[in-house]
Amino acid sequence: LPLRTVAVTSCFCSHVGPSAATSRPRSESSLTATPGPLWRRRAQRWRPPAVPSSKMPSRNFALMDYSQQATRLFDNMRGPASLIVGALVPLGYFAGPKLQKEDTPSITRAKRAHFLLATASICCELLAIIWSTVSVNKLTETVSEPTHGVMQLLHRDYELAWVACNVNFLMGLLGFACTMITFSHINFGAARWVVTCMVSSALIQMLSVVNFGVAQGDGLEGGLRFGNGNILSLFLHYLRLLLGHAAMGPRLLSVCSLALALISVVLILRLLCRSTCSKEKP
């Protein structure tokens, strides 16, 4: 029996090398140090040591042109936005509920909210499409200076376009989900609460995913981030960039767009107050 043990040990050392056999001694203290089953304690000794975060490379991107990567990012937003618009038009208008004189006040409010949500969502997705399309065209037509990453290129030359594309796409997507809630409250009877809970669960999870993505940024410690870690900060950052863009130079169309958007918000609030305070029929 001792001769067999020596033979097996020598065969193992000849295959894996002398360092592997001698660098990790098989001691009972090392097997019992890690809690858990025996196979897990044995496997723990063969795991590679973890690299400390302080020794990880901070930026190892080459200085080059990242226009193609930025173009693909904008294309990733333009395609889904077009699909959502194609789904919102029939859901909000063609198959949308019509106001009737015999509707109850709650059904009337739900129908009005359905049309308003569908319209706002379509407008947001159209804005995302036009921002991404123009940005793709400019990335193809112009020559961008080299950067150390695609995030630096977006932050330097296309910050407003990238933030606007993301914010409008997310707002349109969330509005599209809310139209399913209003549609179920109009047509599905008691099942509307099931639909409300399911869609609300998806909405909350989508917000969690977006908050995680905004907080992560470019994935590097102290790197570039659009916003302060949540979708609300991203939305406020978009408003700040948009107001600054409209204030720079004679951009009359941007100013008119912001004014009409503010007027529409005021009219929506007046409509909601009137439908809540009064019992009039449509």
XYZ file of C-alpha atoms in Angstrom:
282
model
C 0.000 0.000 0.000
C 2.745 2.609 0.695
C 4.359 1.777 -2.652
C 1.051 2.439 -4.449
C 0.701 5.792 -2.696
C 4.186 6.859 -3.754
C 3.502 5.791 -7.336
C 0.221 7.737 -7.555
C 1.864 10.831 -6.064
C 4.753 10.715 -8.503
C 2.348 10.251 -11.438
C 0.301 13.273 -10.291
C 3.419 15.437 -9.986
C 4.602 14.434 -13.436
C 1.310 15.608 -14.991
C 0.617 18.854 -13.113
C 4.175 19.853 -12.235
C 5.941 20.073 -8.929
C 4.640 23.554 -8.103
C 0.980 22.517 -8.216
C 1.589 19.613 -5.882
C 3.634 21.543 -3.364
C 2.004 25.009 -3.442
C -1.323 23.823 -2.045
C -0.710 21.415 0.857
C -3.562 19.129 1.793
C -4.073 19.882 5.448
C -7.104 19.289 7.606
C -7.077 22.904 8.832
C -7.472 24.228 5.284
C -10.339 21.805 4.616
C -12.236 22.805 7.725
C -11.605 26.560 7.472
C -14.398 27.113 4.908
C -17.886 26.126 6.133
C -20.025 23.846 4.021
C -19.868 20.337 2.589
C -16.550 18.556 2.128
C -16.600 18.859 -1.684
C -17.123 22.611 -1.432
C -14.259 22.978 1.063
C -11.986 21.027 -1.242
C -12.980 23.103 -4.284
C -12.420 26.348 -2.379
C -8.664 25.693 -2.202
C -8.363 25.511 -6.003
C -10.097 28.794 -6.802
C -7.865 31.569 -8.159
C -7.275 34.465 -5.748
C -9.543 37.463 -6.234
C -7.944 40.580 -7.692
C -8.423 43.621 -5.421
C -10.407 46.473 -6.915
C -7.488 48.837 -6.340
C -5.340 46.789 -8.741
C -7.943 46.668 -11.504
C -7.152 48.769 -14.589
C -9.056 52.058 -14.624
C -9.037 52.873 -18.348
C -7.491 50.596 -20.938
C -9.400 51.807 -24.001
C -7.313 52.765 -27.002
C -7.453 56.271 -28.433
C -9.445 55.755 -31.624
C -12.608 56.650 -33.502
C -15.706 55.118 -31.872
C -18.247 56.475 -34.353
C -19.392 53.021 -35.453
C -20.045 51.923 -31.876
C -22.024 55.116 -31.230
C -24.018 54.527 -34.416
C -24.992 51.058 -33.230
C -26.089 52.474 -29.876
C -28.433 54.949 -31.561
C -29.737 52.208 -33.860
C -30.553 50.109 -30.794
C -32.951 52.870 -29.702
C -34.459 53.681 -33.089
C -35.681 50.167 -33.926
C -37.624 49.464 -30.695
C -39.075 52.991 -30.733
C -40.505 52.368 -34.204
C -42.079 49.109 -33.028
C -43.715 50.818 -30.056
C -45.185 53.524 -32.297
C -46.581 50.820 -34.576
C -48.293 49.220 -31.578
C -49.534 52.456 -30.020
C -51.359 53.792 -33.090
C -53.936 50.962 -33.283
C -54.167 50.565 -29.497
C -54.665 54.260 -28.853
C -56.714 55.356 -31.879
C -57.993 52.630 -34.204
C -59.083 50.255 -31.436
C -59.274 52.943 -28.779
C -62.499 53.440 -26.847
C -64.788 56.266 -27.941
C -66.517 58.648 -25.570
C -70.229 57.888 -25.133
C -72.985 59.876 -23.453
C -73.933 56.966 -21.217
C -70.417 56.597 -19.799
C -69.956 56.965 -16.073
C -67.563 59.663 -14.822
C -64.890 57.083 -13.990
C -65.107 55.515 -17.464
C -64.972 58.985 -19.031
C -61.810 59.817 -17.104
C -60.257 56.479 -18.064
C -61.004 57.059 -21.752
C -59.549 60.549 -21.673
C -56.462 59.313 -19.850
C -56.099 56.536 -22.431
C -56.059 58.981 -25.343
C -53.703 61.381 -23.567
C -51.260 58.613 -22.632
C -51.299 57.192 -26.152
C -50.693 60.614 -27.698
C -47.883 61.511 -25.301
C -46.219 58.114 -25.767
C -46.335 58.370 -29.559
C -44.824 61.867 -29.429
C -42.020 60.677 -27.139
C -41.177 57.737 -29.381
C -41.219 59.964 -32.477
C -38.789 62.309 -30.751
C -36.537 59.371 -29.898
C -36.626 58.242 -33.545
C -35.742 61.683 -34.916
C -32.946 62.241 -32.361
C -31.386 58.871 -33.155
C -31.799 59.252 -36.925
C -30.166 62.690 -37.066
C -27.359 61.527 -34.769
C -26.646 58.488 -36.947
C -26.520 60.724 -40.005
C -24.092 63.148 -38.344
C -21.878 60.310 -37.103
C -21.663 59.064 -40.688
C -21.250 62.446 -42.358
C -18.666 63.994 -40.022
C -15.254 62.879 -38.797
C -15.090 62.576 -35.018
C -11.928 63.220 -33.066
C -10.469 60.113 -31.377
C -11.541 59.363 -27.821
C -10.774 56.720 -25.195
C -14.234 55.186 -25.424
C -17.701 55.489 -26.880
C -18.998 57.078 -23.675
C -16.481 59.890 -24.020
C -17.584 60.452 -27.611
C -21.249 60.618 -26.600
C -20.536 62.884 -23.643
C -18.413 65.268 -25.706
C -20.343 65.577 -28.978
C -23.782 63.946 -28.575
C -24.773 64.354 -24.929
C -28.105 66.036 -25.612
C -28.959 63.652 -28.442
C -28.118 60.528 -26.411
C -29.896 61.671 -23.235
C -32.929 62.881 -25.229
C -33.117 59.595 -27.118
C -33.021 57.552 -23.905
C -35.446 59.738 -21.946
C -38.041 59.942 -24.721
C -37.800 56.232 -25.429
C -38.262 55.353 -21.756
C -41.160 57.774 -21.324
C -42.880 56.383 -24.402
C -42.331 52.828 -23.198
C -43.725 53.569 -19.750
C -46.678 55.391 -21.301
C -47.327 52.410 -23.563
C -47.515 50.171 -20.499
C -49.902 52.609 -18.811
C -52.221 52.542 -21.844
C -52.725 48.836 -21.199
C -53.920 49.695 -17.688
C -56.400 52.322 -18.904
C -57.620 50.029 -21.699
C -58.268 47.235 -19.181
C -60.164 49.577 -16.837
C -62.465 50.492 -19.728
C -63.129 47.071 -21.250
C -62.104 44.214 -18.932
C -64.430 44.634 -15.946
C -63.212 42.869 -12.808
C -60.116 41.573 -14.617
C -58.798 45.116 -14.788
C -57.167 44.748 -11.368
C -55.255 41.689 -12.510
C -53.959 43.596 -15.515
C -53.147 46.588 -13.316
C -51.071 44.495 -10.925
C -49.225 42.700 -13.727
C -48.384 45.871 -15.643
C -47.455 47.721 -12.440
C -45.062 44.922 -11.541
C -43.418 45.207 -14.948
C -43.253 49.003 -14.634
C -41.528 48.847 -11.259
C -39.039 46.289 -12.534
C -38.306 48.419 -15.617
C -37.645 51.430 -13.388
C -35.291 49.325 -11.270
C -33.367 48.182 -14.350
C -33.111 51.747 -15.667
C -31.901 53.044 -12.298
C -29.221 50.362 -12.216
C -28.089 51.217 -15.739
C -27.957 54.952 -15.011
C -26.000 54.393 -11.806
C -23.533 52.057 -13.515
C -22.608 54.498 -16.286
C -19.534 53.341 -18.181
C -18.817 50.723 -15.519
C -15.668 52.391 -14.178
C -15.147 53.918 -10.756
C -15.382 57.672 -11.145
C -16.292 57.297 -14.820
C -18.851 59.027 -17.002
C -22.510 58.941 -16.031
C -25.599 60.686 -17.381
C -27.566 61.476 -14.242
C -27.056 60.757 -10.553
C -28.130 57.142 -10.424
C -31.874 57.145 -11.172
C -34.308 57.919 -13.946
C -35.525 61.116 -12.256
C -32.034 62.625 -12.312
C -31.698 61.560 -15.958
C -34.968 63.325 -16.786
C -33.874 66.508 -14.968
C -30.543 66.361 -16.773
C -32.421 66.139 -20.068
C -34.503 69.216 -19.216
C -31.360 71.129 -18.249
C -29.649 70.223 -21.518
C -32.759 71.026 -23.544
C -33.214 74.447 -21.948
C -29.545 75.204 -22.454
C -29.794 74.144 -26.105
C -32.814 76.407 -26.649
C -31.108 79.350 -24.939
C -27.962 79.119 -27.100
C -28.452 81.279 -30.171
C -31.624 82.014 -32.144
C -33.337 78.604 -31.929
C -36.908 79.763 -32.429
C -38.295 76.307 -33.167
C -36.917 74.864 -29.930
C -38.416 77.715 -27.921
C -41.801 77.250 -29.623
C -41.668 73.516 -28.955
C -41.001 74.051 -25.252
C -43.781 76.647 -25.044
C -46.324 74.332 -26.689
C -45.263 71.477 -24.405
C -45.845 73.706 -21.365
C -49.257 74.767 -22.706
C -50.236 71.133 -23.225
C -49.299 70.292 -19.638
C -51.447 73.180 -18.364
C -54.399 72.062 -20.501
C -54.063 68.483 -19.241
C -54.102 69.662 -15.638
C -57.183 71.798 -16.291
C -58.919 68.864 -17.952
C -58.145 66.573 -15.037
C -59.369 69.117 -12.518
C -62.585 69.690 -14.446
C -63.315 65.974 -14.810
C -62.643 65.422 -11.112
C -64.632 68.336 -9.720
C -67.651 68.123 -12.023
C -70.030 65.334 -12.983
C -70.808 66.575 -16.477
C -71.267 64.162 -19.322
C -68.997 64.349 -22.426
